[in-house]
Tab-separated table of C-alpha atoms and ligand atoms in Angstrom:
chain	number	residue	atom	x	y	z
A	1	MET	CA	-19.644	13.254	21.530
A	2	SER	CA	-17.481	13.287	18.404
A	3	ASN	CA	-14.984	10.433	18.240
A	4	ALA	CA	-12.726	11.815	15.493
A	5	ILE	CA	-9.528	10.508	17.065
A	6	GLY	CA	-11.002	7.048	17.726
A	7	ASP	CA	-12.370	6.866	14.186
A	8	THR	CA	-8.985	7.888	12.750
A	9	ILE	CA	-7.217	5.199	14.779
A	10	LYS	CA	-9.730	2.555	13.711
A	11	ILE	CA	-9.598	3.456	10.007
A	12	LEU	CA	-5.810	3.675	9.804
A	13	ARG	CA	-5.300	0.540	11.892
A	14	SER	CA	-7.653	-1.443	9.629
A	15	GLU	CA	-6.166	-0.019	6.419
A	16	ARG	CA	-2.751	-1.171	7.554
A	17	GLY	CA	-3.976	-4.629	8.581
A	18	ILE	CA	-2.929	-4.044	12.210
A	19	THR	CA	-4.977	-5.797	14.913
A	20	GLN	CA	-6.004	-4.062	18.135
A	21	GLU	CA	-3.734	-6.516	19.962
A	22	ARG	CA	-0.737	-5.595	17.833
A	23	LEU	CA	-1.294	-1.868	18.290
A	24	ALA	CA	-1.688	-2.371	22.030
A	25	GLU	CA	1.508	-4.419	22.188
A	26	GLN	CA	3.406	-1.709	20.315
A	27	LEU	CA	2.227	0.918	22.800
A	28	ASN	CA	2.637	-1.296	25.845
A	29	ILE	CA	-1.020	-1.064	26.815
A	30	SER	CA	-3.941	-3.508	26.833
A	31	ALA	CA	-6.039	-4.397	23.763
A	32	PRO	CA	-9.308	-3.409	25.531
A	33	ALA	CA	-7.850	0.108	25.933
A	34	VAL	CA	-7.538	0.381	22.126
A	35	SER	CA	-11.058	-0.949	21.751
A	36	LYS	CA	-12.336	1.741	24.139
A	37	TRP	CA	-10.660	4.512	22.070
A	38	GLU	CA	-12.254	3.181	18.913
A	39	ARG	CA	-15.710	3.028	20.515
A	40	GLY	CA	-15.297	6.590	21.809
A	41	GLU	CA	-15.389	5.525	25.448
A	42	ALA	CA	-11.899	6.838	26.224
A	43	ARG	CA	-9.140	8.940	24.667
A	44	PRO	CA	-5.454	7.959	24.314
A	45	ASP	CA	-3.207	9.325	27.052
A	46	ILE	CA	-1.385	12.400	25.739
A	47	THR	CA	2.027	10.778	26.382
A	48	LEU	CA	1.125	7.986	23.916
A	49	VAL	CA	0.152	10.334	21.086
A	50	PRO	CA	3.590	10.760	19.400
A	51	LYS	CA	4.271	7.003	19.419
A	52	LEU	CA	0.756	6.214	18.246
A	53	ALA	CA	0.979	8.734	15.381
A	54	ALA	CA	4.412	7.420	14.346
A	55	PHE	CA	3.214	3.810	14.346
A	56	LEU	CA	0.221	4.725	12.175
A	57	GLY	CA	2.461	6.784	9.906
A	58	ILE	CA	0.768	10.123	10.345
A	59	SER	CA	1.532	13.403	12.036
A	60	THR	CA	0.108	14.119	15.478
A	61	ASP	CA	-1.895	16.895	13.803
A	62	LYS	CA	-3.529	14.364	11.524
A	63	LEU	CA	-4.327	12.130	14.466
A	64	PHE	CA	-6.242	15.082	15.871
A	65	GLY	CA	-7.839	15.654	12.460
A	66	ILE	CA	-5.951	18.831	11.561
A	67	ASP	CA	-3.390	17.693	8.982
A	68	GLN	CA	-3.148	20.003	5.963
A	69	THR	CA	0.363	19.957	4.602
A	70	ALA	CA	1.280	22.156	1.668
A	71	GLU	CA	1.744	18.991	-0.451
A	72	SER	CA	-1.631	17.487	0.396
A	73	VAL	CA	-3.385	20.775	-0.376
A	74	PHE	CA	-1.416	21.166	-3.618
A	75	TYR	CA	-1.897	17.595	-4.848
A	76	ASN	CA	-5.537	17.311	-3.776
A	77	LYS	CA	-6.183	20.341	-5.978
A	78	VAL	CA	-4.095	19.032	-8.879
A	79	TYR	CA	-5.798	15.607	-8.745
A	80	ASP	CA	-9.318	16.971	-8.315
A	81	THR	CA	-10.342	16.412	-11.945
A	82	ASP	CA	-11.419	13.482	-14.111
A	83	GLN	CA	-8.157	13.712	-16.044
A	84	TYR	CA	-5.109	11.838	-14.790
A	85	TYR	CA	-2.457	14.525	-14.219
A	86	TRP	CA	0.401	12.014	-14.609
A	87	GLY	CA	-1.460	9.930	-17.202
A	88	VAL	CA	-2.397	6.278	-16.821
A	89	GLU	CA	0.638	4.699	-18.471
A	90	PRO	CA	3.299	3.275	-16.143
A	91	SER	CA	6.765	4.828	-16.129
A	92	THR	CA	9.591	2.995	-17.932
A	93	MET	CA	11.002	2.226	-14.497
A	94	CYS	CA	8.099	-0.166	-13.889
A	95	TYR	CA	9.175	-2.309	-16.842
A	96	GLU	CA	12.673	-2.447	-15.367
A	97	VAL	CA	11.225	-3.714	-12.066
A	98	LEU	CA	9.402	-6.399	-14.018
A	99	HIS	CA	12.644	-7.368	-15.723
A	100	CYS	CA	14.690	-7.332	-12.499
A	101	LEU	CA	12.325	-9.223	-10.187
A	102	PRO	CA	9.435	-10.728	-12.180
A	103	PRO	CA	6.395	-11.986	-10.241
A	104	THR	CA	7.108	-15.671	-10.801
A	105	ARG	CA	6.011	-16.210	-7.164
A	106	PRO	CA	3.813	-14.049	-4.929
A	107	LEU	CA	5.830	-10.877	-4.370
A	108	ARG	CA	4.734	-8.017	-2.123
A	109	LEU	CA	5.337	-4.559	-3.563
A	110	LEU	CA	4.844	-1.188	-1.897
A	111	ASP	CA	4.476	1.959	-4.017
A	112	ILE	CA	5.536	4.926	-1.891
A	113	GLY	CA	3.759	8.135	-2.943
A	114	CYS	CA	1.607	6.407	-5.561
A	115	GLY	CA	-0.059	9.617	-6.813
A	116	GLU	CA	-3.049	8.640	-8.968
A	117	GLY	CA	-1.891	5.034	-9.158
A	118	LYS	CA	-0.636	4.510	-12.709
A	119	ASP	CA	2.385	2.493	-11.526
A	120	ALA	CA	0.674	0.670	-8.643
A	121	VAL	CA	-2.122	-0.508	-10.936
A	122	PHE	CA	0.366	-1.633	-13.569
A	123	PHE	CA	2.205	-3.706	-10.956
A	124	ALA	CA	-1.065	-5.256	-9.772
A	125	ARG	CA	-1.961	-6.107	-13.371
A	126	CYS	CA	1.391	-7.865	-13.694
A	127	GLY	CA	0.569	-10.074	-10.715
A	128	TYR	CA	2.409	-8.433	-7.808
A	129	ILE	CA	0.590	-8.092	-4.468
A	130	VAL	CA	0.448	-4.320	-4.299
A	131	SER	CA	0.052	-1.846	-1.475
A	132	ALA	CA	0.310	1.862	-2.171
A	133	PHE	CA	0.154	4.989	-0.089
A	134	ASP	CA	0.117	8.713	-0.639
A	135	LEU	CA	-0.617	11.875	1.281
A	136	SER	CA	-3.320	12.919	-1.150
A	137	GLU	CA	-6.786	11.467	-0.606
A	138	ALA	CA	-7.775	12.609	-4.111
A	139	GLY	CA	-4.823	10.665	-5.565
A	140	LEU	CA	-5.766	7.559	-3.573
A	141	GLU	CA	-9.352	7.783	-4.757
A	142	LYS	CA	-8.164	7.894	-8.379
A	143	THR	CA	-5.834	4.958	-7.690
A	144	ARG	CA	-8.798	2.938	-6.422
A	145	LEU	CA	-10.843	3.896	-9.502
A	146	LEU	CA	-8.039	2.936	-11.866
A	147	ALA	CA	-7.594	-0.405	-10.082
A	148	GLU	CA	-11.330	-1.051	-10.241
A	149	LYS	CA	-11.350	-0.369	-13.982
A	150	ALA	CA	-8.433	-2.770	-14.464
A	151	ARG	CA	-10.171	-5.332	-12.184
A	152	VAL	CA	-7.193	-5.646	-9.898
A	153	THR	CA	-6.646	-5.049	-6.206
A	154	VAL	CA	-4.384	-2.364	-4.820
A	155	ASN	CA	-4.370	-1.979	-1.053
A	156	THR	CA	-4.355	1.817	-0.739
A	157	PHE	CA	-3.868	3.819	2.420
A	158	SER	CA	-3.131	7.394	3.304
A	159	ALA	CA	0.136	8.108	5.067
A	160	ASN	CA	2.801	10.745	5.257
A	161	LEU	CA	6.183	9.241	4.455
A	162	TRP	CA	7.779	11.595	6.958
A	163	HIS	CA	6.092	9.661	9.751
A	164	TYR	CA	5.128	6.311	8.295
A	165	LEU	CA	7.853	3.869	9.197
A	166	LEU	CA	7.421	0.389	7.773
A	167	THR	CA	6.643	-2.393	10.208
A	168	GLU	CA	6.225	-5.194	7.655
A	169	ASN	CA	8.553	-6.566	5.010
A	170	TYR	CA	8.139	-6.260	1.266
A	171	ASP	CA	9.920	-7.837	-1.687
A	172	ILE	CA	9.939	-4.596	-3.642
A	173	LEU	CA	9.819	-0.961	-2.583
A	174	HIS	CA	9.082	1.398	-5.446
A	175	SER	CA	8.947	5.167	-5.415
A	176	SER	CA	9.062	7.699	-8.202
A	177	GLY	CA	9.062	11.484	-7.970
A	178	VAL	CA	8.343	11.590	-4.238
A	179	PHE	CA	11.549	11.660	-2.231
A	180	ALA	CA	12.182	15.331	-2.960
A	181	TYR	CA	9.479	15.952	-0.358
A	182	ILE	CA	11.655	14.407	2.360
A	183	LYS	CA	13.637	16.980	4.306
A	184	PRO	CA	17.377	16.203	4.262
A	185	ASP	CA	17.635	15.746	8.040
A	186	ILE	CA	15.176	12.825	8.155
A	187	ARG	CA	16.335	10.981	5.040
A	188	ALA	CA	18.832	8.696	6.793
A	189	GLU	CA	16.211	7.421	9.252
A	190	ILE	CA	13.649	6.800	6.513
A	191	MET	CA	16.112	5.038	4.190
A	192	GLU	CA	17.365	2.892	7.082
A	193	ASN	CA	13.781	1.881	7.867
A	194	TYR	CA	13.190	0.974	4.210
A	195	LYS	CA	16.417	-1.044	4.093
A	196	THR	CA	15.443	-3.126	7.093
A	197	HIS	CA	12.035	-3.965	5.611
A	198	VAL	CA	13.037	-5.517	2.310
A	199	ASN	CA	13.159	-9.306	2.169
A	200	ASP	CA	16.373	-11.118	1.390
A	201	GLY	CA	16.874	-10.911	-2.382
A	202	GLY	CA	14.325	-8.084	-2.568
A	203	LEU	CA	14.646	-4.864	-4.481
A	204	VAL	CA	14.340	-1.122	-4.064
A	205	ALA	CA	13.507	0.836	-7.209
A	206	PHE	CA	13.710	4.521	-6.398
A	207	GLN	CA	13.729	7.686	-8.459
A	208	THR	CA	14.294	11.146	-7.075
A	209	PHE	CA	14.838	14.610	-8.479
A	210	VAL	CA	18.329	16.031	-8.095
A	211	GLN	CA	19.567	19.578	-8.123
A	212	LYS	CA	21.809	20.721	-10.969
A	213	PRO	CA	23.097	24.264	-11.422
A	214	PHE	CA	22.315	24.139	-15.147
A	215	ILE	CA	18.646	23.190	-14.659
A	216	GLU	CA	16.150	25.842	-13.618
A	217	ARG	CA	13.650	25.229	-10.825
A	218	ALA	CA	10.336	23.743	-11.954
A	219	PRO	CA	7.565	26.304	-12.559
A	220	GLU	CA	5.559	25.069	-9.541
A	221	LYS	CA	8.352	26.471	-7.315
A	222	GLU	CA	7.205	24.336	-4.410
A	223	THR	CA	8.603	25.600	-1.152
A	224	ASN	CA	8.415	22.175	0.477
A	225	ALA	CA	10.494	20.336	-2.113
A	226	TYR	CA	14.132	19.579	-1.296
A	227	PRO	CA	15.889	18.098	-4.349
A	228	TRP	CA	18.636	15.609	-3.553
A	229	LYS	CA	22.311	15.903	-4.374
A	230	SER	CA	23.570	13.698	-7.193
A	231	GLY	CA	24.591	10.324	-5.773
A	232	GLU	CA	23.027	10.957	-2.357
A	233	LEU	CA	20.406	8.243	-2.846
A	234	PHE	CA	23.045	5.711	-3.864
A	235	THR	CA	25.116	6.209	-0.717
A	236	TYR	CA	22.308	4.910	1.510
A	237	PHE	CA	22.468	1.604	-0.358
A	238	HIS	CA	26.237	1.340	-0.777
A	239	ASP	CA	26.296	-2.063	0.964
A	240	TRP	CA	23.574	-3.560	-1.257
A	241	TYR	CA	24.059	-5.014	-4.705
A	242	ILE	CA	23.575	-2.112	-7.082
A	243	GLU	CA	21.742	-3.384	-10.134
A	244	ASN	CA	21.655	0.003	-11.741
A	245	CYS	CA	22.188	3.589	-10.765
A	246	SER	CA	21.843	6.384	-13.229
A	247	GLU	CA	21.291	10.062	-13.730
A	248	TYR	CA	19.266	11.541	-16.530
A	249	VAL	CA	17.597	14.745	-17.638
A	250	PHE	CA	14.069	14.726	-18.997
A	251	ASP	CA	11.465	17.114	-20.366
A	252	CYS	CA	8.354	17.927	-18.391
A	253	ASN	CA	5.291	20.023	-19.155
A	254	SER	CA	3.662	20.259	-15.733
A	255	ALA	CA	1.768	23.507	-15.079
A	256	GLY	CA	1.674	23.879	-18.884
A	257	VAL	CA	5.253	25.215	-18.951
A	258	PRO	CA	7.911	23.194	-20.806
A	259	HIS	CA	10.947	22.655	-18.547
A	260	LYS	CA	13.520	20.049	-17.578
A	261	HIS	CA	14.270	17.922	-14.530
A	262	ALA	CA	17.376	16.001	-13.519
A	263	ALA	CA	16.833	12.749	-11.661
A	264	ASN	CA	18.688	9.827	-10.124
A	265	ARG	CA	17.380	6.308	-10.447
A	266	LEU	CA	18.503	3.459	-8.235
A	267	PHE	CA	17.856	-0.277	-8.452
A	268	ALA	CA	19.478	-2.053	-5.499
A	269	ARG	CA	19.119	-5.635	-4.192
A	270	ASN	CA	19.226	-6.771	-0.604
A	271	ILE	CA	21.659	-9.653	-0.834
A	272	LYS	CA	22.605	-11.144	2.529
A	273	GLU	CA	24.720	-13.986	1.204
A	274	LEU	CA	26.025	-14.998	-2.202
A	275	HIS	CA	24.781	-18.477	-3.134
B	1	LIG	C1	5.367	13.899	-8.531
B	1	LIG	S1	4.019	13.026	-7.757
B	1	LIG	C2	4.452	11.360	-8.201
B	1	LIG	C3	3.281	10.437	-8.128
B	1	LIG	C4	3.539	8.999	-8.590
B	1	LIG	N1	4.626	8.391	-7.886
B	1	LIG	C5	3.789	8.968	-10.075
B	1	LIG	O1	4.952	8.781	-10.483
B	1	LIG	O2	2.825	9.110	-10.817
B	1	LIG	C6	4.482	13.143	-6.052
B	1	LIG	C7	3.504	12.450	-5.099
B	1	LIG	O3	4.062	12.455	-3.792
B	1	LIG	C8	3.036	12.629	-2.857
B	1	LIG	N2	3.630	13.137	-1.602
B	1	LIG	C9	4.229	14.316	-1.383
B	1	LIG	N3	4.656	14.416	-0.116
B	1	LIG	C10	4.324	13.246	0.483
B	1	LIG	C11	4.485	12.735	1.798
B	1	LIG	N4	5.080	13.457	2.734
B	1	LIG	N5	4.010	11.508	2.080
B	1	LIG	C12	3.375	10.775	1.124
B	1	LIG	N6	3.194	11.193	-0.150
B	1	LIG	C13	3.654	12.427	-0.460
B	1	LIG	C14	2.098	13.625	-3.521
B	1	LIG	O4	0.808	13.609	-2.962
B	1	LIG	C15	2.152	13.157	-4.968
B	1	LIG	O5	1.123	12.253	-5.261
């Protein structure tokens, strides 16, 4: 008998460093019940499926092995080559993270939507303890390859940021070019979750595309992209210390067509108390 669902639970649980006991506790069931799922001796009760999927950060479809979002199909295709679509050099934003919160002590960093890993690997090379996730398996595979070449460790895992709510704290959350895939109606919940999982003194370094009437849509014309409004990202962090928030326009040549993007960049610190 195929145990696709049990295998998925086991793989994702291990990737995320979650014990069977912890998963059981979260679902209010016993640890042996989780063990039985993973051995294929039982299936999760249907009423537990939404909570289980949310805790593992995937859609219920993916839990049943049928997740094919437009983004994963698109990016798996784009990344399915030896070339690095986004290159292997880190973005300038990474150097700003280094400047803002240097790894003078062990700092945990999460790269949200890491793509092919150019930024995650850079952070690992600088000495941060890096985890990185993306929807695209092809992107994650290239991230692992890049890390291997640089002889550093990046803890990669596949997750959909729509469903993957953080359960552990980080010192730095980094994300570039990804948030436009978050539908407007779920942004507040996701940003709130991120805010509550950054250590005291920690940092978010986020970049997202914004809509401007004077900038044409990118040639990819992705139907599942929802550019943000200028300033929208900043408002979620209004009660944090804003290190830097900016808007800029840059050239892009994706799909071989020269065009422009407008983006907002936010560096905000979680400061509980002024010392
Ligand atoms: C423009 S690329 C940016 C990649 C990387 N951050 C970089 O700067 O090189 C957008 C990335 O977001 C990922 N992505 C899109 N929707 C996602 C989702 N719902 N959950 C997780 N990752 C997603 C894509 O697979 C893709 O790798």
